[in-house]
mmCIF file of C-alpha atoms in Angstrom:
data_model
loop_
_atom_site.group_PDB
_atom_site.id
_atom_site.type_symbol
_atom_site.label_atom_id
_atom_site.label_comp_id
_atom_site.label_asym_id
_atom_site.label_seq_id
_atom_site.Cartn_x
_atom_site.Cartn_y
_atom_site.Cartn_z
ATOM 1 C CA MET H 1 248.676 3.993 215.599
ATOM 2 C CA ARG H 2 249.780 3.930 212.159
ATOM 3 C CA VAL H 3 249.104 -0.866 211.713
ATOM 4 C CA LEU H 4 251.087 -2.135 208.396
ATOM 5 C CA GLY H 5 248.023 -5.382 208.298
ATOM 6 C CA ILE H 6 249.362 -9.021 206.538
ATOM 7 C CA GLU H 7 247.444 -11.820 205.083
ATOM 8 C CA THR H 8 248.465 -15.181 203.873
ATOM 9 C CA SER H 9 246.504 -18.132 205.348
ATOM 10 C CA CYS H 10 245.729 -19.729 202.304
ATOM 11 C CA ASP H 11 245.055 -18.664 198.801
ATOM 12 C CA GLU H 12 245.205 -14.710 199.441
ATOM 13 C CA THR H 13 247.896 -12.308 199.713
ATOM 14 C CA GLY H 14 246.179 -9.173 201.120
ATOM 15 C CA VAL H 15 248.015 -6.913 202.649
ATOM 16 C CA ALA H 16 246.108 -3.137 203.988
ATOM 17 C CA LEU H 17 247.381 -0.318 205.813
ATOM 18 C CA TYR H 18 245.440 1.065 209.140
ATOM 19 C CA ASP H 19 245.794 3.973 210.975
ATOM 20 C CA SER H 20 243.441 4.532 214.236
ATOM 21 C CA GLU H 21 242.533 8.066 213.566
ATOM 22 C CA GLN H 22 242.681 8.093 209.847
ATOM 23 C CA GLY H 23 241.208 4.972 209.058
ATOM 24 C CA LEU H 24 242.519 2.959 206.099
ATOM 25 C CA LEU H 25 244.535 3.863 203.914
ATOM 26 C CA GLY H 26 245.521 1.030 201.497
ATOM 27 C CA ASP H 27 244.771 -2.110 200.975
ATOM 28 C CA ALA H 28 244.852 -4.359 198.120
ATOM 29 C CA LEU H 29 245.260 -8.639 197.238
ATOM 30 C CA TYR H 30 246.569 -10.523 194.834
ATOM 31 C CA SER H 31 244.272 -14.294 194.909
ATOM 32 C CA GLN H 32 245.501 -16.976 193.718
ATOM 33 C CA VAL H 33 242.198 -18.861 192.568
ATOM 34 C CA LYS H 34 242.678 -19.446 189.154
ATOM 35 C CA MET H 35 246.521 -21.080 190.021
ATOM 36 C CA HIS H 36 244.476 -23.391 191.707
ATOM 37 C CA ALA H 37 241.871 -24.253 189.736
ATOM 38 C CA GLU H 38 243.555 -26.480 187.349
ATOM 39 C CA TYR H 39 243.951 -28.749 190.062
ATOM 40 C CA GLY H 40 240.662 -28.464 191.607
ATOM 41 C CA GLY H 41 241.308 -26.430 194.734
ATOM 42 C CA VAL H 42 244.074 -25.032 196.872
ATOM 43 C CA VAL H 43 247.937 -26.870 196.849
ATOM 44 C CA PRO H 44 249.496 -26.130 200.601
ATOM 45 C CA GLU H 45 253.455 -25.959 198.346
ATOM 46 C CA LEU H 46 252.610 -23.995 195.582
ATOM 47 C CA ALA H 47 249.876 -21.013 197.335
ATOM 48 C CA SER H 48 252.938 -20.483 200.016
ATOM 49 C CA ARG H 49 255.783 -20.170 196.962
ATOM 50 C CA ASP H 50 252.573 -17.518 195.557
ATOM 51 C CA HIS H 51 252.740 -15.628 198.971
ATOM 52 C CA ILE H 52 257.152 -15.073 198.739
ATOM 53 C CA ARG H 53 256.204 -13.930 195.166
ATOM 54 C CA LYS H 54 253.381 -11.705 195.710
ATOM 55 C CA LEU H 55 254.016 -10.005 199.111
ATOM 56 C CA LEU H 56 256.379 -7.767 199.174
ATOM 57 C CA PRO H 57 255.525 -6.315 195.878
ATOM 58 C CA LEU H 58 252.472 -6.062 197.516
ATOM 59 C CA ILE H 59 253.373 -3.982 200.542
ATOM 60 C CA ARG H 60 254.984 -1.335 198.148
ATOM 61 C CA GLU H 61 251.574 -0.737 196.343
ATOM 62 C CA VAL H 62 250.141 -0.183 199.289
ATOM 63 C CA LEU H 63 252.773 2.259 200.736
ATOM 64 C CA ALA H 64 252.501 4.082 197.375
ATOM 65 C CA GLN H 65 248.433 3.894 197.605
ATOM 66 C CA ALA H 66 249.390 5.707 201.157
ATOM 67 C CA ASN H 67 252.031 7.946 200.046
ATOM 68 C CA THR H 68 253.951 6.632 202.939
ATOM 69 C CA ASP H 69 256.655 4.534 203.915
ATOM 70 C CA LEU H 70 257.887 1.478 206.233
ATOM 71 C CA GLN H 71 259.409 4.085 208.940
ATOM 72 C CA SER H 72 255.463 5.763 209.070
ATOM 73 C CA LEU H 73 254.931 2.457 210.966
ATOM 74 C CA ASP H 74 253.933 1.876 213.967
ATOM 75 C CA ALA H 75 253.431 -1.563 214.828
ATOM 76 C CA ILE H 76 253.230 -5.090 211.661
ATOM 77 C CA ALA H 77 249.710 -7.262 212.776
ATOM 78 C CA TYR H 78 250.113 -10.635 210.095
ATOM 79 C CA THR H 79 247.512 -13.666 210.368
ATOM 80 C CA ALA H 80 249.634 -16.656 212.522
ATOM 81 C CA GLY H 81 246.737 -18.826 212.476
ATOM 82 C CA PRO H 82 244.395 -20.852 211.592
ATOM 83 C CA GLY H 83 245.773 -21.252 207.874
ATOM 84 C CA LEU H 84 248.011 -24.361 206.459
ATOM 85 C CA ILE H 85 251.238 -24.114 207.201
ATOM 86 C CA GLY H 86 253.158 -22.862 205.389
ATOM 87 C CA ALA H 87 251.695 -19.815 203.740
ATOM 88 C CA LEU H 88 251.406 -18.638 207.655
ATOM 89 C CA MET H 89 255.233 -18.407 208.259
ATOM 90 C CA VAL H 90 255.228 -16.173 204.624
ATOM 91 C CA GLY H 91 253.544 -13.300 206.526
ATOM 92 C CA ALA H 92 254.449 -14.613 209.515
ATOM 93 C CA SER H 93 258.616 -13.896 209.177
ATOM 94 C CA THR H 94 258.517 -11.341 206.404
ATOM 95 C CA GLY H 95 256.270 -9.139 209.561
ATOM 96 C CA ARG H 96 258.651 -10.424 211.918
ATOM 97 C CA ALA H 97 261.242 -9.297 210.065
ATOM 98 C CA LEU H 98 259.981 -6.333 209.580
ATOM 99 C CA ALA H 99 258.713 -4.662 212.622
ATOM 100 C CA LEU H 100 262.500 -6.183 213.867
ATOM 101 C CA GLY H 101 264.232 -4.349 211.554
ATOM 102 C CA LEU H 102 262.051 -0.607 211.545
ATOM 103 C CA GLY H 103 262.375 -1.741 215.599
ATOM 104 C CA ILE H 104 259.196 -1.652 216.029
ATOM 105 C CA PRO H 105 255.876 -4.458 217.364
ATOM 106 C CA ALA H 106 254.639 -7.288 215.694
ATOM 107 C CA LEU H 107 251.249 -9.181 216.324
ATOM 108 C CA GLY H 108 249.978 -12.444 215.298
ATOM 109 C CA VAL H 109 246.298 -11.637 214.505
ATOM 110 C CA HIS H 110 243.874 -14.658 214.747
ATOM 111 C CA HIS H 111 242.233 -15.017 211.014
ATOM 112 C CA MET H 112 238.684 -15.363 211.748
ATOM 113 C CA GLU H 113 238.574 -12.991 214.873
ATOM 114 C CA GLY H 114 239.875 -10.488 211.822
ATOM 115 C CA HIS H 115 236.804 -11.773 209.555
ATOM 116 C CA LEU H 116 234.773 -11.198 213.092
ATOM 117 C CA LEU H 117 235.443 -7.443 213.334
ATOM 118 C CA ALA H 118 236.000 -6.729 209.398
ATOM 119 C CA PRO H 119 232.266 -4.799 209.123
ATOM 120 C CA MET H 120 233.566 -2.498 211.778
ATOM 121 C CA LEU H 121 235.515 -0.742 208.437
ATOM 122 C CA GLU H 122 231.896 -0.404 207.364
ATOM 123 C CA GLU H 123 230.625 3.474 207.661
ATOM 124 C CA ASN H 124 227.717 1.873 210.842
ATOM 125 C CA PRO H 125 230.049 -0.611 212.503
ATOM 126 C CA PRO H 126 227.728 -2.215 214.535
ATOM 127 C CA ALA H 127 227.949 -2.247 218.819
ATOM 128 C CA PHE H 128 228.818 -4.128 221.131
ATOM 129 C CA PRO H 129 227.247 -7.012 221.968
ATOM 130 C CA PHE H 130 226.225 -9.113 219.483
ATOM 131 C CA VAL H 131 226.358 -12.781 218.046
ATOM 132 C CA ALA H 132 227.779 -13.148 214.693
ATOM 133 C CA LEU H 133 228.210 -15.832 212.657
ATOM 134 C CA LEU H 134 231.676 -16.863 210.538
ATOM 135 C CA VAL H 135 230.582 -18.331 207.746
ATOM 136 C CA SER H 136 233.681 -19.407 205.354
ATOM 137 C CA GLY H 137 235.060 -22.420 203.407
ATOM 138 C CA GLY H 138 237.424 -23.087 206.564
ATOM 139 C CA HIS H 139 234.660 -22.253 209.527
ATOM 140 C CA THR H 140 230.524 -22.333 210.342
ATOM 141 C CA GLN H 141 230.365 -21.032 213.602
ATOM 142 C CA LEU H 142 228.254 -18.596 215.649
ATOM 143 C CA VAL H 143 229.448 -16.827 218.702
ATOM 144 C CA GLU H 144 228.095 -15.009 221.203
ATOM 145 C CA VAL H 145 230.209 -11.562 220.747
ATOM 146 C CA GLN H 146 230.354 -9.142 224.100
ATOM 147 C CA GLY H 147 233.362 -7.608 223.245
ATOM 148 C CA ILE H 148 236.928 -7.846 221.721
ATOM 149 C CA GLY H 149 238.616 -11.457 223.040
ATOM 150 C CA GLN H 150 234.834 -12.283 224.856
ATOM 151 C CA TYR H 151 233.817 -14.688 222.734
ATOM 152 C CA GLN H 152 231.292 -17.281 223.558
ATOM 153 C CA LEU H 153 231.446 -20.852 221.016
ATOM 154 C CA LEU H 154 227.144 -21.185 220.393
ATOM 155 C CA GLY H 155 227.575 -23.578 217.848
ATOM 156 C CA GLU H 156 229.622 -24.797 214.856
ATOM 157 C CA SER H 157 229.924 -27.558 212.146
ATOM 158 C CA LEU H 158 230.284 -30.805 212.767
ATOM 159 C CA ASP H 159 231.786 -31.700 209.386
ATOM 160 C CA ASP H 160 231.759 -29.403 206.502
ATOM 161 C CA ALA H 161 232.202 -25.807 206.669
ATOM 162 C CA ALA H 162 229.124 -23.622 204.647
ATOM 163 C CA GLY H 163 231.984 -22.676 202.444
ATOM 164 C CA GLU H 164 233.103 -25.823 202.080
ATOM 165 C CA ALA H 165 229.807 -27.229 201.166
ATOM 166 C CA PHE H 166 229.230 -24.895 198.801
ATOM 167 C CA ASP H 167 232.807 -25.746 196.288
ATOM 168 C CA LYS H 168 232.073 -29.889 196.746
ATOM 169 C CA ALA H 169 228.406 -29.700 195.792
ATOM 170 C CA ALA H 170 229.977 -27.706 192.446
ATOM 171 C CA LYS H 171 231.976 -30.593 191.829
ATOM 172 C CA MET H 172 229.693 -32.544 192.131
ATOM 173 C CA LEU H 173 227.094 -30.154 189.106
ATOM 174 C CA GLY H 174 231.028 -30.333 187.156
ATOM 175 C CA LEU H 175 231.583 -26.624 188.129
ATOM 176 C CA ASP H 176 235.583 -24.398 188.734
ATOM 177 C CA TYR H 177 237.022 -24.426 191.580
ATOM 178 C CA PRO H 178 236.533 -22.345 193.447
ATOM 179 C CA GLY H 179 232.304 -23.343 193.128
ATOM 180 C CA GLY H 180 230.059 -20.888 195.974
ATOM 181 C CA PRO H 181 230.247 -17.992 193.716
ATOM 182 C CA LEU H 182 229.429 -20.643 190.839
ATOM 183 C CA ILE H 183 227.017 -22.240 192.802
ATOM 184 C CA ALA H 184 225.270 -18.890 193.703
ATOM 185 C CA ARG H 185 224.874 -17.583 189.518
ATOM 186 C CA LEU H 186 223.685 -20.508 188.528
ATOM 187 C CA ALA H 187 221.125 -20.347 191.415
ATOM 188 C CA GLN H 188 220.231 -17.160 190.408
ATOM 189 C CA THR H 189 218.155 -19.012 187.002
ATOM 190 C CA GLY H 190 217.116 -22.122 188.832
ATOM 191 C CA ASP H 191 213.543 -23.070 189.693
ATOM 192 C CA ARG H 192 213.635 -23.222 193.736
ATOM 193 C CA THR H 193 210.741 -24.973 194.160
ATOM 194 C CA ARG H 194 211.406 -28.049 191.222
ATOM 195 C CA PHE H 195 213.765 -29.757 194.243
ATOM 196 C CA ARG H 196 213.660 -29.362 198.325
ATOM 197 C CA PHE H 197 216.664 -30.477 200.090
ATOM 198 C CA PRO H 198 217.039 -31.109 203.479
ATOM 199 C CA ARG H 199 217.219 -28.126 206.554
ATOM 200 C CA PRO H 200 219.914 -30.888 208.499
ATOM 201 C CA MET H 201 220.050 -30.129 212.563
ATOM 202 C CA THR H 202 217.003 -27.907 211.868
ATOM 203 C CA ASP H 203 214.521 -29.944 214.378
ATOM 204 C CA ARG H 204 216.216 -30.288 216.637
ATOM 205 C CA PRO H 205 217.461 -28.343 219.882
ATOM 206 C CA GLY H 206 220.816 -25.874 219.836
ATOM 207 C CA LEU H 207 223.162 -24.389 217.319
ATOM 208 C CA ASP H 208 225.411 -27.340 215.571
ATOM 209 C CA PHE H 209 225.429 -27.781 212.005
ATOM 210 C CA SER H 210 225.845 -30.332 209.529
ATOM 211 C CA PHE H 211 225.622 -30.462 205.698
ATOM 212 C CA SER H 212 227.335 -33.536 204.780
ATOM 213 C CA GLY H 213 224.079 -34.830 205.062
ATOM 214 C CA LEU H 214 222.810 -31.929 202.275
ATOM 215 C CA LYS H 215 226.050 -33.191 200.571
ATOM 216 C CA THR H 216 225.179 -36.627 200.158
ATOM 217 C CA PHE H 217 221.389 -35.585 198.834
ATOM 218 C CA THR H 218 222.526 -33.204 196.555
ATOM 219 C CA LEU H 219 224.924 -36.001 194.639
ATOM 220 C CA ASN H 220 222.120 -38.420 194.753
ATOM 221 C CA THR H 221 219.740 -36.024 193.588
ATOM 222 C CA ALA H 222 222.597 -35.215 191.054
ATOM 223 C CA ASN H 223 222.686 -38.433 189.571
ATOM 224 C CA GLN H 224 219.446 -39.052 189.574
ATOM 225 C CA HIS H 225 218.870 -36.367 186.311
ATOM 226 C CA ARG H 226 222.738 -37.728 184.435
ATOM 227 C CA ASP H 227 221.872 -38.968 180.840
ATOM 228 C CA ALA H 228 224.329 -42.263 179.033
ATOM 229 C CA GLN H 229 226.928 -39.468 178.778
ATOM 230 C CA GLY H 230 226.447 -38.993 182.549
ATOM 231 C CA GLN H 231 225.274 -34.970 181.468
ATOM 232 C CA ILE H 232 223.018 -32.509 183.380
ATOM 233 C CA GLU H 233 220.411 -30.479 181.346
ATOM 234 C CA ALA H 234 221.925 -27.051 182.091
ATOM 235 C CA GLN H 235 218.118 -26.137 183.387
ATOM 236 C CA THR H 236 218.225 -29.393 185.668
ATOM 237 C CA MET H 237 221.477 -27.738 187.295
ATOM 238 C CA ALA H 238 221.332 -24.744 187.886
ATOM 239 C CA ASP H 239 217.386 -26.176 189.789
ATOM 240 C CA ILE H 240 219.394 -27.932 191.378
ATOM 241 C CA ALA H 241 222.303 -25.213 192.331
ATOM 242 C CA ALA H 242 218.815 -23.073 193.790
ATOM 243 C CA ALA H 243 217.494 -26.130 195.979
ATOM 244 C CA PHE H 244 220.900 -26.601 197.252
ATOM 245 C CA GLU H 245 221.370 -22.716 198.129
ATOM 246 C CA ASP H 246 218.424 -22.388 199.365
ATOM 247 C CA ALA H 247 218.719 -25.355 201.939
ATOM 248 C CA VAL H 248 221.947 -24.207 203.209
ATOM 249 C CA VAL H 249 220.707 -20.416 203.602
ATOM 250 C CA ASP H 250 217.427 -21.124 204.860
ATOM 251 C CA THR H 251 218.994 -23.624 207.769
ATOM 252 C CA LEU H 252 222.096 -20.814 208.671
ATOM 253 C CA ALA H 253 219.360 -18.185 209.215
ATOM 254 C CA ILE H 254 217.387 -20.485 211.223
ATOM 255 C CA LYS H 255 220.018 -21.416 213.585
ATOM 256 C CA CYS H 256 221.018 -17.192 213.474
ATOM 257 C CA ARG H 257 217.967 -16.168 214.324
ATOM 258 C CA ARG H 258 217.185 -19.215 217.448
ATOM 259 C CA ALA H 259 220.780 -17.838 218.253
ATOM 260 C CA LEU H 260 219.430 -14.346 218.620
ATOM 261 C CA GLN H 261 216.422 -15.828 220.703
ATOM 262 C CA GLN H 262 219.155 -17.925 222.886
ATOM 263 C CA THR H 263 221.527 -14.652 223.813
ATOM 264 C CA GLY H 264 218.717 -11.946 223.882
ATOM 265 C CA LEU H 265 220.541 -9.781 221.597
ATOM 266 C CA LYS H 266 219.373 -8.016 218.569
ATOM 267 C CA ARG H 267 222.884 -7.320 216.720
ATOM 268 C CA LEU H 268 223.926 -10.386 214.075
ATOM 269 C CA ILE H 269 227.128 -9.606 212.253
ATOM 270 C CA ILE H 270 227.293 -11.890 209.256
ATOM 271 C CA ALA H 271 231.574 -12.307 208.536
ATOM 272 C CA GLY H 272 233.633 -14.242 206.022
ATOM 273 C CA GLY H 273 233.354 -15.416 202.104
ATOM 274 C CA VAL H 274 230.019 -16.557 202.165
ATOM 275 C CA SER H 275 228.719 -13.794 204.409
ATOM 276 C CA ALA H 276 228.948 -12.395 200.211
ATOM 277 C CA ASN H 277 226.036 -14.441 199.247
ATOM 278 C CA LEU H 278 222.926 -12.326 197.894
ATOM 279 C CA ARG H 279 220.619 -14.952 198.902
ATOM 280 C CA LEU H 280 221.756 -15.372 202.657
ATOM 281 C CA ARG H 281 221.890 -11.740 202.955
ATOM 282 C CA GLU H 282 217.895 -11.325 201.909
ATOM 283 C CA ARG H 283 217.607 -14.346 204.228
ATOM 284 C CA LEU H 284 219.114 -12.712 207.584
ATOM 285 C CA GLU H 285 217.445 -9.738 206.981
ATOM 286 C CA GLU H 286 214.224 -11.297 207.240
ATOM 287 C CA ALA H 287 215.350 -13.125 210.368
ATOM 288 C CA VAL H 288 216.485 -10.384 211.355
ATOM 289 C CA GLN H 289 213.275 -8.129 211.403
ATOM 290 C CA LYS H 290 211.401 -10.631 213.216
ATOM 291 C CA GLU H 291 213.835 -10.977 216.333
ATOM 292 C CA LYS H 292 213.533 -6.462 215.072
ATOM 293 C CA GLY H 293 216.752 -6.541 214.881
ATOM 294 C CA GLN H 294 219.836 -5.024 213.040
ATOM 295 C CA LEU H 295 222.258 -7.107 210.705
ATOM 296 C CA PHE H 296 226.144 -5.953 209.560
ATOM 297 C CA TYR H 297 228.683 -6.800 207.652
ATOM 298 C CA ALA H 298 231.126 -6.061 205.429
ATOM 299 C CA ARG H 299 230.924 -4.958 201.939
ATOM 300 C CA PRO H 300 231.770 -7.857 199.509
ATOM 301 C CA LYS H 301 235.880 -6.963 199.414
ATOM 302 C CA PHE H 302 236.506 -7.359 202.538
ATOM 303 C CA CYS H 303 234.283 -10.347 203.131
ATOM 304 C CA THR H 304 237.122 -12.598 201.088
ATOM 305 C CA ASP H 305 240.677 -12.916 203.455
ATOM 306 C CA ASN H 306 242.068 -9.425 203.058
ATOM 307 C CA GLY H 307 244.904 -7.441 204.920
ATOM 308 C CA ALA H 308 242.250 -4.954 206.066
ATOM 309 C CA MET H 309 240.408 -6.515 208.817
ATOM 310 C CA ILE H 310 243.715 -8.092 209.690
ATOM 311 C CA ALA H 311 245.212 -4.600 210.022
ATOM 312 C CA TYR H 312 242.107 -3.734 212.374
ATOM 313 C CA ALA H 313 241.797 -5.687 214.418
ATOM 314 C CA GLY H 314 246.082 -6.127 215.315
ATOM 315 C CA CYS H 315 245.261 -2.193 216.038
ATOM 316 C CA GLN H 316 243.207 -2.653 218.604
ATOM 317 C CA ARG H 317 245.053 -5.410 220.062
ATOM 318 C CA LEU H 318 248.796 -2.922 220.172
ATOM 319 C CA MET H 319 246.469 0.035 221.124
ATOM 320 C CA ALA H 320 245.226 -2.337 223.846
ATOM 321 C CA GLY H 321 249.451 -3.421 224.398
ATOM 322 C CA GLN H 322 248.964 -5.927 222.989
ATOM 323 C CA MET H 323 252.275 -7.775 221.235
ATOM 324 C CA ASP H 324 254.527 -10.463 220.305
ATOM 325 C CA ASP H 325 257.869 -11.295 221.675
ATOM 326 C CA LEU H 326 260.388 -12.630 218.594
ATOM 327 C CA THR H 327 258.503 -15.351 218.149
ATOM 328 C CA ILE H 328 256.876 -16.386 214.317
ATOM 329 C CA LEU H 329 254.066 -16.958 214.871
ATOM 330 C CA ALA H 330 252.156 -19.421 212.981
ATOM 331 C CA LYS H 331 249.231 -21.372 214.119
ATOM 332 C CA PRO H 332 247.553 -23.930 212.279
ATOM 333 C CA ARG H 333 244.855 -24.834 214.930
ATOM 334 C CA TRP H 334 243.839 -21.671 217.620
ATOM 335 C CA PRO H 335 240.763 -21.912 219.030
ATOM 336 C CA MET H 336 239.456 -18.268 219.064
ATOM 337 C CA ALA H 337 238.589 -18.710 222.495
ATOM 338 C CA SER H 338 241.648 -18.782 223.777
ATOM 339 C CA LEU H 339 242.421 -15.141 222.516
ATOM 340 C CA PRO H 340 242.490 -12.548 225.420
ATOM 341 C CA ALA H 341 239.729 -9.895 226.114
ATOM 342 C CA ILE H 342 240.978 -6.431 225.728
ATOM 343 C CA PRO H 343 238.970 -3.606 227.469
ATOM 344 C CA SER H 344 237.199 -0.779 226.973
ATOM 345 C CA THR H 345 236.279 -2.324 223.062
ATOM 346 C CA SER H 346 232.191 -0.807 223.662
ATOM 347 C CA SER H 347 232.876 1.453 222.213
ATOM 348 C CA ILE H 348 235.185 0.939 219.419
#
C-alpha cells in the first residue's frame, strides 16, 4: 500500500510518501520557526496561513522525489489531532479533498501515535512490547505499548511538558525561540557542577512529571546573577543552562528506568522533539543498560514533527482495514488511549 502522509498540527508542514513494501519513498518538511521567532512563540493564525501556502508545493515535491504521481496513491493519511485547530484543518481538508477526488480512502492519524511509531522507520526497529517516552513541546508521557492502539498511560506531566519547560527556561535567559536546542547548545560549554537544580517528583513513588517548580528555580537562579543592567555573564548563563538541562534529563531518565522496572519490559523508545537531545540519549542509554535493556529512537529529522511518521502510522491502520468517512476530522484534544487497537502488530 502506498500512502501519502500530511502533517500540519503546529508550525511544521510535513509531507511524505510511504510504501508498505518499499519503505519511505520521499519526504519534505517546511519549518515556520523563523516567522514565529519574531513573536517568541507560535502564532496560530500565521501558522494556518503558512500551511496553506506550502502544503501543495510540498506534495508536488514529494511526488517528484518518488518519481510518481497522485494516481499511484492508494490512500492518504493526515494529522487529525491533537494540535492547533486551524493548522489541523488545513491538512485535514486538503487530505480529505485529495482522497475524495482520487477515489481512495483517507484516515485521520493521531499526532502522538505518529511520534510513537517514528522509530519504526529505522533499519533496526523495536519489537513490541515496549515502554515509550513521548517528550515534546506539548506532551511528556510514559506509555506501555503492547501493540498499535494498545496503550496504557503510565505517567504524564501534571503541568508543563519538558519541551515547553526548555523553551520557557531559554526565554528566562534571553534566548530566542525555539529555546530547547539553544539551551542544549549553550549547556555544552557550561560547568555542570556549579549549580545543582532539583529533580522534581523523583523522591516519591509514581511516574508523573512536574516541571513548573524547576522553571521557578531556574528563574530565581538567573535573577540572582543579573548585574545592574539585568544582564547575566556569558559563562554563568552556560552554567545555568547546563544545570537546567541535567535536571530535566535526569528526571526523565529516573522515571524511565522506574517504568521499565514497573512493567518488567526491557525495551525503551523515546520519541518527540526533545528525543533529539544528545544529553537525554546518553542518560537514557545508561539507565537502560542498568536494566539490561535496549534504547530505540528515530533519526533527528524524524524526532520533530514530520510527514513520514504520519504516513507510516496511517499505513499500518489502513492496512488493517481502518478508514474514515467523508467527515473532515480535526481534534485539537484527543486522548491516545481512545484509539482502537489493530491486530498482529508484533511482526511490524
